[in-house]
Amino acid sequence: MQAQLAHQMALAPTGDIVIGCVGAAAALGVLALYFGALLSIVRSDLTGGMKLVWLVFALMAPFLGCLLWFLVGRRNAQRRPGIA
């Protein structure tokens, strides 16, 4: 009984460390997505009004706005004819 309790107590901190590292990696990934999207929006060939709309959307809904920018907005910004 005592050996089993000692074994469980020895494993508990390791699990906490792994969960903490996974959480930190996920947070860094979300931050990279956020700042990458903001930089991509600012550098895009969109007009000022559409840039502002995308920036406001990315700032108001950080994860969803940035994800949609990379899935939809960026592709549409590259297809616009006549913008150099």
XYZ file of N, CA, C and O in Angstrom:
336
model
N 0.820 -1.184 0.000
C 0.000 0.000 0.000
C 0.867 1.250 0.000
O 0.606 2.181 -0.742
N 1.868 1.236 0.857
C 2.745 2.391 0.948
C 3.579 2.557 -0.328
O 3.819 3.674 -0.771
N 3.986 1.446 -0.912
C 4.776 1.500 -2.142
C 3.934 2.052 -3.298
O 4.422 2.822 -4.120
N 2.660 1.661 -3.347
C 1.771 2.158 -4.404
C 1.549 3.661 -4.251
O 1.569 4.407 -5.223
N 1.370 4.121 -3.028
C 1.181 5.550 -2.770
C 2.442 6.328 -3.138
O 2.368 7.398 -3.751
N 3.602 5.798 -2.830
C 4.864 6.458 -3.175
C 5.036 6.523 -4.688
O 5.499 7.522 -5.231
N 4.633 5.460 -5.372
C 4.722 5.430 -6.838
C 3.797 6.479 -7.461
O 4.187 7.183 -8.387
N 2.580 6.600 -6.958
C 1.633 7.596 -7.477
C 2.122 9.015 -7.202
O 1.974 9.904 -8.032
N 2.706 9.235 -6.049
C 3.211 10.565 -5.717
C 4.420 10.917 -6.576
O 4.629 12.082 -6.915
N 5.203 9.926 -6.960
C 6.376 10.189 -7.803
C 5.944 10.543 -9.224
O 6.609 11.317 -9.897
N 4.844 9.992 -9.698
C 4.392 10.255 -11.064
C 3.602 11.553 -11.199
O 3.535 12.130 -12.282
N 3.017 12.034 -10.137
C 2.165 13.221 -10.204
C 2.897 14.457 -10.718
O 2.414 15.137 -11.609
N 4.078 14.809 -10.211
C 4.755 16.009 -10.717
C 5.139 15.891 -12.188
O 5.110 16.870 -12.914
N 5.484 14.699 -12.648
C 5.848 14.511 -14.047
C 4.660 14.819 -14.952
O 4.809 15.492 -15.970
N 3.488 14.367 -14.586
C 2.290 14.652 -15.367
C 1.970 16.127 -15.389
O 1.576 16.681 -16.415
N 2.169 16.807 -14.270
C 1.931 18.242 -14.201
C 2.899 18.996 -15.097
O 2.531 19.977 -15.740
N 4.139 18.551 -15.142
C 5.141 19.201 -15.987
C 4.786 19.027 -17.459
O 4.868 19.973 -18.248
N 4.369 17.819 -17.834
C 3.994 17.560 -19.229
C 2.794 18.407 -19.624
O 2.785 19.034 -20.689
N 1.788 18.467 -18.774
C 0.599 19.271 -19.065
C 0.973 20.749 -19.164
O 0.507 21.463 -20.044
N 1.843 21.206 -18.296
C 2.298 22.587 -18.343
C 3.057 22.901 -19.622
O 2.875 23.962 -20.223
N 3.914 21.992 -20.060
C 4.675 22.200 -21.297
C 3.770 22.194 -22.513
O 3.950 23.004 -23.432
N 2.797 21.304 -22.539
C 1.853 21.263 -23.655
C 1.023 22.543 -23.684
O 0.804 23.136 -24.749
N 0.598 23.005 -22.530
C -0.157 24.253 -22.451
C 0.666 25.447 -22.903
O 0.188 26.321 -23.619
N 1.927 25.484 -22.497
C 2.806 26.582 -22.905
C 3.055 26.556 -24.412
O 3.069 27.603 -25.068
N 3.236 25.364 -24.977
C 3.445 25.251 -26.421
C 2.197 25.690 -27.187
O 2.303 26.364 -28.218
N 1.022 25.332 -26.685
C -0.222 25.752 -27.330
C -0.388 27.262 -27.256
O -0.780 27.908 -28.237
N -0.062 27.848 -26.116
C -0.162 29.309 -25.967
C 0.810 30.019 -26.901
O 0.450 31.024 -27.537
N 2.017 29.506 -27.032
C 2.980 30.107 -27.957
C 2.522 29.963 -29.404
O 2.714 30.876 -30.214
N 1.896 28.841 -29.727
C 1.366 28.653 -31.076
C 0.256 29.636 -31.398
O 0.214 30.206 -32.493
N -0.629 29.860 -30.442
C -1.718 30.818 -30.646
C -1.165 32.232 -30.776
O -1.609 33.007 -31.627
N -0.178 32.588 -29.967
C 0.446 33.907 -30.074
C 1.149 34.085 -31.421
O 1.080 35.155 -32.025
N 1.819 33.048 -31.895
C 2.482 33.120 -33.198
C 1.448 33.295 -34.311
O 1.652 34.084 -35.242
N 0.331 32.576 -34.219
C -0.752 32.723 -35.194
C -1.296 34.146 -35.164
O -1.501 34.768 -36.212
N -1.505 34.691 -33.982
C -2.071 36.025 -33.812
C -1.160 37.099 -34.409
O -1.582 37.904 -35.241
N 0.100 37.117 -33.998
C 1.009 38.146 -34.496
C 1.341 37.939 -35.970
O 1.530 38.907 -36.707
N 1.405 36.688 -36.403
C 1.621 36.423 -37.825
C 0.469 36.929 -38.676
O 0.676 37.501 -39.750
N -0.758 36.750 -38.194
C -1.923 37.232 -38.933
C -1.954 38.750 -38.966
O -2.226 39.349 -40.015
N -1.672 39.401 -37.837
C -1.659 40.862 -37.815
C -0.613 41.411 -38.782
O -0.883 42.352 -39.547
N 0.562 40.834 -38.795
C 1.611 41.273 -39.701
C 1.214 41.009 -41.155
O 1.431 41.855 -42.031
N 0.616 39.873 -41.410
C 0.179 39.534 -42.759
C -0.927 40.470 -43.244
O -0.942 40.864 -44.411
N -1.836 40.838 -42.371
C -2.913 41.758 -42.745
C -2.329 43.126 -43.087
O -2.674 43.729 -44.103
N -1.429 43.614 -42.258
C -0.841 44.936 -42.494
C -0.044 44.959 -43.798
O -0.075 45.940 -44.535
N 0.641 43.876 -44.116
C 1.464 43.821 -45.326
C 0.682 43.416 -46.578
O 1.252 43.400 -47.651
N -0.580 43.106 -46.455
C -1.361 42.639 -47.604
C -1.628 43.775 -48.589
O -1.442 44.949 -48.282
N -2.089 43.399 -49.773
C -2.394 44.365 -50.833
C -3.819 44.881 -50.765
O -4.294 45.481 -51.715
N -4.494 44.667 -49.679
C -5.877 45.128 -49.550
C -5.923 46.648 -49.445
O -4.951 47.290 -49.058
N -7.091 47.207 -49.782
C -7.282 48.646 -49.606
C -7.368 48.948 -48.113
O -7.556 48.053 -47.292
N -7.270 50.217 -47.766
C -7.276 50.623 -46.368
C -8.511 50.197 -45.610
O -8.436 49.789 -44.459
N -9.685 50.282 -46.255
C -10.930 49.916 -45.581
C -11.008 48.442 -45.248
O -11.407 48.068 -44.139
N -10.630 47.600 -46.194
C -10.681 46.155 -45.938
C -9.607 45.725 -44.946
O -9.812 44.825 -44.150
N -8.458 46.378 -44.992
C -7.423 46.091 -43.996
C -7.939 46.395 -42.598
O -7.730 45.628 -41.666
N -8.615 47.535 -42.479
C -9.156 47.931 -41.183
C -10.193 46.930 -40.695
O -10.204 46.559 -39.519
N -11.043 46.461 -41.594
C -12.061 45.472 -41.221
C -11.388 44.198 -40.710
O -11.763 43.657 -39.662
N -10.391 43.698 -41.423
C -9.703 42.482 -41.003
C -8.946 42.696 -39.693
O -8.920 41.811 -38.834
N -8.311 43.860 -39.536
C -7.596 44.133 -38.288
C -8.547 44.172 -37.093
O -8.260 43.600 -36.038
N -9.676 44.859 -37.262
C -10.656 44.931 -36.169
C -11.186 43.539 -35.845
O -11.310 43.163 -34.676
N -11.474 42.750 -36.875
C -11.983 41.391 -36.652
C -10.928 40.539 -35.940
O -11.244 39.789 -35.012
N -9.666 40.669 -36.336
C -8.595 39.897 -35.693
C -8.377 40.345 -34.247
O -8.036 39.531 -33.393
N -8.575 41.638 -33.982
C -8.392 42.128 -32.621
C -9.572 41.779 -31.711
O -9.385 41.523 -30.526
N -10.780 41.771 -32.266
C -11.971 41.490 -31.463
C -12.160 39.990 -31.208
O -12.665 39.600 -30.164
N -11.813 39.174 -32.174
C -11.918 37.718 -32.030
C -10.562 37.124 -32.417
O -10.390 36.649 -33.537
N -9.590 37.168 -31.516
C -8.208 36.847 -31.889
C -8.020 35.498 -32.573
O -7.444 35.444 -33.654
N -8.489 34.429 -32.000
C -8.229 33.128 -32.608
C -9.045 32.939 -33.881
O -8.502 32.588 -34.929
N -10.348 33.206 -33.805
C -11.215 33.010 -34.964
C -10.862 33.983 -36.091
O -10.794 33.597 -37.261
N -10.624 35.232 -35.758
C -10.289 36.227 -36.774
C -9.005 35.882 -37.506
O -8.930 35.980 -38.731
N -7.991 35.469 -36.767
C -6.711 35.120 -37.382
C -6.821 33.847 -38.210
O -6.266 33.757 -39.304
N -7.545 32.894 -37.700
C -7.738 31.658 -38.441
C -8.480 31.910 -39.747
O -8.090 31.413 -40.810
N -9.537 32.717 -39.697
C -10.271 33.052 -40.912
C -9.426 33.875 -41.883
O -9.569 33.743 -43.099
N -8.574 34.725 -41.371
C -7.692 35.485 -42.263
C -6.829 34.537 -43.086
O -6.712 34.675 -44.288
N -6.222 33.552 -42.427
C -5.350 32.633 -43.152
C -6.131 31.683 -44.059
O -5.621 31.261 -45.088
N -7.367 31.350 -43.690
C -8.155 30.436 -44.523
C -8.870 31.139 -45.673
O -9.000 30.571 -46.756
N -9.348 32.362 -45.462
C -10.183 33.037 -46.456
C -9.573 34.352 -46.928
O -9.383 34.573 -48.120
N -9.291 35.247 -46.008
C -8.902 36.610 -46.355
C -7.608 36.722 -47.116
O -7.503 37.471 -48.084
N -6.620 35.990 -46.707
C -5.316 36.079 -47.364
C -5.392 35.603 -48.806
O -4.804 36.200 -49.698
N -6.134 34.552 -49.030
C -6.297 34.021 -50.381
C -7.024 35.031 -51.258
O -6.650 35.260 -52.398
N -8.072 35.666 -50.718
C -8.815 36.668 -51.477
C -7.970 37.907 -51.734
O -8.121 38.568 -52.755
N -7.118 38.272 -50.812
C -6.256 39.444 -50.994
C -5.249 39.220 -52.110
O -4.878 40.150 -52.809
N -4.804 38.002 -52.310
C -3.819 37.705 -53.355
C -4.472 37.608 -54.725
O -3.805 37.770 -55.729
N -5.758 37.336 -54.804
C -6.445 37.163 -56.078
C -6.930 38.472 -56.685
O -7.359 38.483 -57.815
N -6.919 39.549 -55.934
C -7.486 40.805 -56.418
C -6.706 41.317 -57.624
O -5.531 41.589 -57.526
N -7.355 41.446 -58.766
C -6.656 41.927 -59.955
C -6.460 43.450 -59.900
O -7.220 44.173 -59.296
N -5.391 43.905 -60.529
C -5.178 45.335 -60.652
C -4.489 45.975 -59.480
O -4.293 47.182 -59.456
N -4.086 45.231 -58.487
C -3.396 45.805 -57.333
C -1.945 45.324 -57.391
O -1.678 44.140 -57.417
N -1.036 46.249 -57.429
C 0.384 45.877 -57.530
C 1.096 46.225 -56.249
O 0.764 47.093 -55.532
